[in-house]
């Protein structure tokens, strides 16, 4: 059986490609020494439950 996207499903391509681009540009941040604070400190808008859950 062969599967393919519908015309409506294909309208998501720009969104998916934008997410891929963002991911490609940001996958190295955890290896970047200048960004090590990202690992140690929660985001300013992170609720307390986020901090307690480990991120």
mmCIF file of C-alpha atoms in Angstrom:
data_model
loop_
_atom_site.group_PDB
_atom_site.id
_atom_site.type_symbol
_atom_site.label_atom_id
_atom_site.label_comp_id
_atom_site.label_asym_id
_atom_site.label_seq_id
_atom_site.Cartn_x
_atom_site.Cartn_y
_atom_site.Cartn_z
ATOM 1 C CA UNK A 1 0.000 0.000 0.000
ATOM 2 C CA UNK A 2 1.307 3.448 -0.889
ATOM 3 C CA UNK A 3 0.728 6.532 1.232
ATOM 4 C CA UNK A 4 0.904 10.175 0.281
ATOM 5 C CA UNK A 5 -0.099 13.514 1.746
ATOM 6 C CA UNK A 6 -3.306 15.163 0.736
ATOM 7 C CA UNK A 7 -3.281 18.681 -0.640
ATOM 8 C CA UNK A 8 -4.270 19.884 2.829
ATOM 9 C CA UNK A 9 -1.425 17.929 4.416
ATOM 10 C CA UNK A 10 1.049 19.449 1.965
ATOM 11 C CA UNK A 11 0.084 22.907 3.247
ATOM 12 C CA UNK A 12 2.052 22.011 6.406
ATOM 13 C CA UNK A 13 5.315 21.758 4.473
ATOM 14 C CA UNK A 14 6.405 25.382 5.149
ATOM 15 C CA UNK A 15 5.743 24.926 8.864
ATOM 16 C CA UNK A 16 7.652 21.645 9.013
ATOM 17 C CA UNK A 17 10.543 23.084 7.023
ATOM 18 C CA UNK A 18 10.678 26.121 9.344
ATOM 19 C CA UNK A 19 10.871 23.792 12.349
ATOM 20 C CA UNK A 20 13.616 21.784 10.648
ATOM 21 C CA UNK A 21 15.568 24.953 9.894
ATOM 22 C CA UNK A 22 15.244 26.085 13.517
ATOM 23 C CA UNK A 23 16.397 22.682 14.724
ATOM 24 C CA UNK A 24 19.343 22.622 12.342
ATOM 25 C CA UNK A 25 20.405 26.057 13.569
ATOM 26 C CA UNK A 26 20.003 25.220 17.257
ATOM 27 C CA UNK A 27 21.116 21.616 17.702
ATOM 28 C CA UNK A 28 24.631 22.653 18.717
ATOM 29 C CA UNK A 29 23.656 25.000 21.551
ATOM 30 C CA UNK A 30 24.203 22.368 24.259
ATOM 31 C CA UNK A 31 27.761 21.828 23.046
ATOM 32 C CA UNK A 32 28.529 25.553 22.912
ATOM 33 C CA UNK A 33 30.450 26.560 26.084
ATOM 34 C CA UNK A 34 29.002 30.065 25.885
ATOM 35 C CA UNK A 35 25.514 28.585 26.141
ATOM 36 C CA UNK A 36 26.201 26.381 29.161
ATOM 37 C CA UNK A 37 23.890 28.591 31.223
ATOM 38 C CA UNK A 38 21.040 27.100 29.190
ATOM 39 C CA UNK A 39 21.662 23.822 30.965
ATOM 40 C CA UNK A 40 21.933 25.212 34.500
ATOM 41 C CA UNK A 41 19.227 27.863 34.688
ATOM 42 C CA UNK A 42 15.551 27.628 33.783
ATOM 43 C CA UNK A 43 14.086 30.103 31.358
ATOM 44 C CA UNK A 44 12.768 33.296 32.924
ATOM 45 C CA UNK A 45 9.225 32.332 31.943
ATOM 46 C CA UNK A 46 9.531 28.765 33.246
ATOM 47 C CA UNK A 47 7.004 28.074 36.035
ATOM 48 C CA UNK A 48 8.142 26.605 39.345
ATOM 49 C CA UNK A 49 6.779 23.209 38.322
ATOM 50 C CA UNK A 50 9.053 23.321 35.271
ATOM 51 C CA UNK A 51 12.081 23.906 37.494
ATOM 52 C CA UNK A 52 11.100 21.112 39.882
ATOM 53 C CA UNK A 53 10.597 18.733 36.970
ATOM 54 C CA UNK A 54 14.125 19.408 35.773
ATOM 55 C CA UNK A 55 13.432 21.712 32.881
#
